[in-house]
Short mmCIF file of C-alpha atoms in Angstrom, two decimals:
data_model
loop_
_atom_site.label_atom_id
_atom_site.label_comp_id
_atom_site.label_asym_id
_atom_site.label_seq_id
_atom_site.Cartn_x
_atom_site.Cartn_y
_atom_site.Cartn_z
CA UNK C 10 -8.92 9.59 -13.23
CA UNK C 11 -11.93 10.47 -15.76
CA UNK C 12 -14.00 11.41 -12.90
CA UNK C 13 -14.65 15.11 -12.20
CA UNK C 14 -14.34 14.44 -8.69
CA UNK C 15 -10.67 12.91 -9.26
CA UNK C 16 -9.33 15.89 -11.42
CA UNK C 17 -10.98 18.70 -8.65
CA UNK C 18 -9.23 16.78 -5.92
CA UNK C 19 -5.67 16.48 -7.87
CA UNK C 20 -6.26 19.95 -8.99
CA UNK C 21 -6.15 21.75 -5.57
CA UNK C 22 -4.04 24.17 -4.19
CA UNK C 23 -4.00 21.82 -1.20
CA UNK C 24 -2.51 18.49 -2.91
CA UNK C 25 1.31 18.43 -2.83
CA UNK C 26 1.40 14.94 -4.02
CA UNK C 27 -0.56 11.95 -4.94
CA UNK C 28 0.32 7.97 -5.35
CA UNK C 29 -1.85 5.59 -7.69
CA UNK C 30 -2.20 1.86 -6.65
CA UNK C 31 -3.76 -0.32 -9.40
CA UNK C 32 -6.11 -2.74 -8.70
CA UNK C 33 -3.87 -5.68 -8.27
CA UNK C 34 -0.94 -3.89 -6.55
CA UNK C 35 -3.30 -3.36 -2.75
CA UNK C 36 -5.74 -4.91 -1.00
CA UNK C 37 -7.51 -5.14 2.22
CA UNK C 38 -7.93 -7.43 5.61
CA UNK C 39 -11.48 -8.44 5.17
CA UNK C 40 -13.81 -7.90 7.78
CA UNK C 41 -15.74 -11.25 7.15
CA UNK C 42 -12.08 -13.27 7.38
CA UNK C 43 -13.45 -15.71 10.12
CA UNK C 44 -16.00 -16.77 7.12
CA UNK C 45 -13.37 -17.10 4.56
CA UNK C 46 -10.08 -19.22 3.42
CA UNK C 47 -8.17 -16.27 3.84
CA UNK C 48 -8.29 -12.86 5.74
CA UNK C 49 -7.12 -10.84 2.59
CA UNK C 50 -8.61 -9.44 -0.38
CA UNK C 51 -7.72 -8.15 -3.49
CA UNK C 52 -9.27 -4.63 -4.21
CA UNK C 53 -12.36 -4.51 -6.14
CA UNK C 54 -11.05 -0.66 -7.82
CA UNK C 55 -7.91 1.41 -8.62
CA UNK C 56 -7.28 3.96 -5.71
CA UNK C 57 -5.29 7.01 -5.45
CA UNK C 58 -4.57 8.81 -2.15
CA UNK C 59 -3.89 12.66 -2.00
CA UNK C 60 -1.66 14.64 0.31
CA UNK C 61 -3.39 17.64 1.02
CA UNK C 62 -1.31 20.19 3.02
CA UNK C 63 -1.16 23.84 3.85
CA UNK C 64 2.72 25.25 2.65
CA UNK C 65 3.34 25.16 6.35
CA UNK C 66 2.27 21.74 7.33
CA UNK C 67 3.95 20.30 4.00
CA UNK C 68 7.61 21.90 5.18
CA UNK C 69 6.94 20.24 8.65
CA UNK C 70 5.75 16.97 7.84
CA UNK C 71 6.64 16.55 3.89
CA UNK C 72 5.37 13.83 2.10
CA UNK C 73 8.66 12.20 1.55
CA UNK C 74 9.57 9.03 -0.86
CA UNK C 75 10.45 7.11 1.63
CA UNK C 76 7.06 7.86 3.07
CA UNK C 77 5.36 6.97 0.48
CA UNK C 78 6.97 3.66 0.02
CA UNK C 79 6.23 3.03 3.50
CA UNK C 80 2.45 3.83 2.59
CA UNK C 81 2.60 1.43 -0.80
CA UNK C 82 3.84 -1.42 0.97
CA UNK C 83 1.60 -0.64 3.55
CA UNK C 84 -1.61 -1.09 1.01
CA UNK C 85 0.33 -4.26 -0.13
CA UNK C 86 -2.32 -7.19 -0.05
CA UNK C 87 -1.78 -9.85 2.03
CA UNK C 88 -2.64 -12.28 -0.27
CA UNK C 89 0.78 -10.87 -2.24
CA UNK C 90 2.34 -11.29 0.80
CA UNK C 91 1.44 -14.68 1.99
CA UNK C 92 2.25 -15.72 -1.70
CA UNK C 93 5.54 -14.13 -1.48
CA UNK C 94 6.00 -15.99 1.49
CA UNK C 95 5.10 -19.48 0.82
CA UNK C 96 7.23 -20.87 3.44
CA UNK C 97 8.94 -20.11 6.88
CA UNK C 98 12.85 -21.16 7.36
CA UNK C 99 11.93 -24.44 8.42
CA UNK C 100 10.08 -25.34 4.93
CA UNK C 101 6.51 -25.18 6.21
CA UNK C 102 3.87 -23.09 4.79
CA UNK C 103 3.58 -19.62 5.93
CA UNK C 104 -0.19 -18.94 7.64
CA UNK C 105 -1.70 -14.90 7.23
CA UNK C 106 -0.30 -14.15 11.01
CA UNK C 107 3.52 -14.56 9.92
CA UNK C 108 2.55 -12.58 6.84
CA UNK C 109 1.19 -10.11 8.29
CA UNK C 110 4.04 -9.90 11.54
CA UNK C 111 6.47 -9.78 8.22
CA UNK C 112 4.60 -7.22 6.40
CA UNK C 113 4.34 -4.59 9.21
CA UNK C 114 7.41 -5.57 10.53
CA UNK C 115 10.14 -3.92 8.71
CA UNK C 116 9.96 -0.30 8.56
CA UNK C 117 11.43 0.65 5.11
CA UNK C 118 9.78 -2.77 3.72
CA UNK C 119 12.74 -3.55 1.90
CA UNK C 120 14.01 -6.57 3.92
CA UNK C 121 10.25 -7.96 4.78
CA UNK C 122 9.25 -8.32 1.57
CA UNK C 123 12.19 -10.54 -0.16
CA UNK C 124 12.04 -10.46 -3.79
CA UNK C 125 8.38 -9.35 -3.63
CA UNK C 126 7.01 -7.68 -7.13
CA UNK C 127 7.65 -4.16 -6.58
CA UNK C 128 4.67 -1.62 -6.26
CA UNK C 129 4.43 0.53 -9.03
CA UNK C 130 3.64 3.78 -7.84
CA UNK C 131 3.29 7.43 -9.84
CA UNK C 132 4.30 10.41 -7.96
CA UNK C 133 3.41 13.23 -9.01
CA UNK C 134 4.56 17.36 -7.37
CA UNK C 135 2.67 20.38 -7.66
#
């Protein structure tokens, strides 16, 4: 947030919204997973994404809350996940493909995720 580049792109006349993600709270499939123990990785950095809209594509596709709940789980790390998950109904240990099939596979998140540490997100309106 320090960064001149962060404040211009906040700034615009263009950004409607933004969401922050700390460090811990997303994370990425890694593209060398067949070399390591898991296919997930923490992020190395904070990241913030930006909604940039003209007034009329912001009244037809708004960036909603629901929205952007959608988009935090959806920058969720697996790792989280597979944690959150440690086992299936039958008492085995969950592997990265049921993590990942439960991640993406509830629309609002709410149900996937169980009693997952919420993501702590800051909205903030122009």
């Amino acid at each position: 947030k320090s960064q001149p580049a962060w404040a211009t792109l906040s700034q615009s006349d263009f950004n409607r919204k933004y969401l922050e993600f700390s460090q811990e709270e997303h994370g990425y499939c890694e593209g060398r997973q067949h070399l390591r123990n898991s296919r997930y990785r923490v992020a190395s950095s904070a990241t913030s994404v930006f909604f940039w809209q003209t007034a009329a594509a912001c009244e037809k596709w708004p960036a909603s809350d629901q929205a952007c709940e959608d988009l935090g789980h959806a920058f969720r790390s697996g790792q989280t996940l597979q944690s959150t998950n440690k086992t299936q109904s039958n008492g085995g240990p969950t592997g990265s493909s049921t993590a990942l099939s439960t991640h993406r596979g509830s629309r609002d998140g709410k149900k996937a995720h169980g009693g997952a540490k919420k993501i702590r997100k800051k909205l903030k309106r122009k």
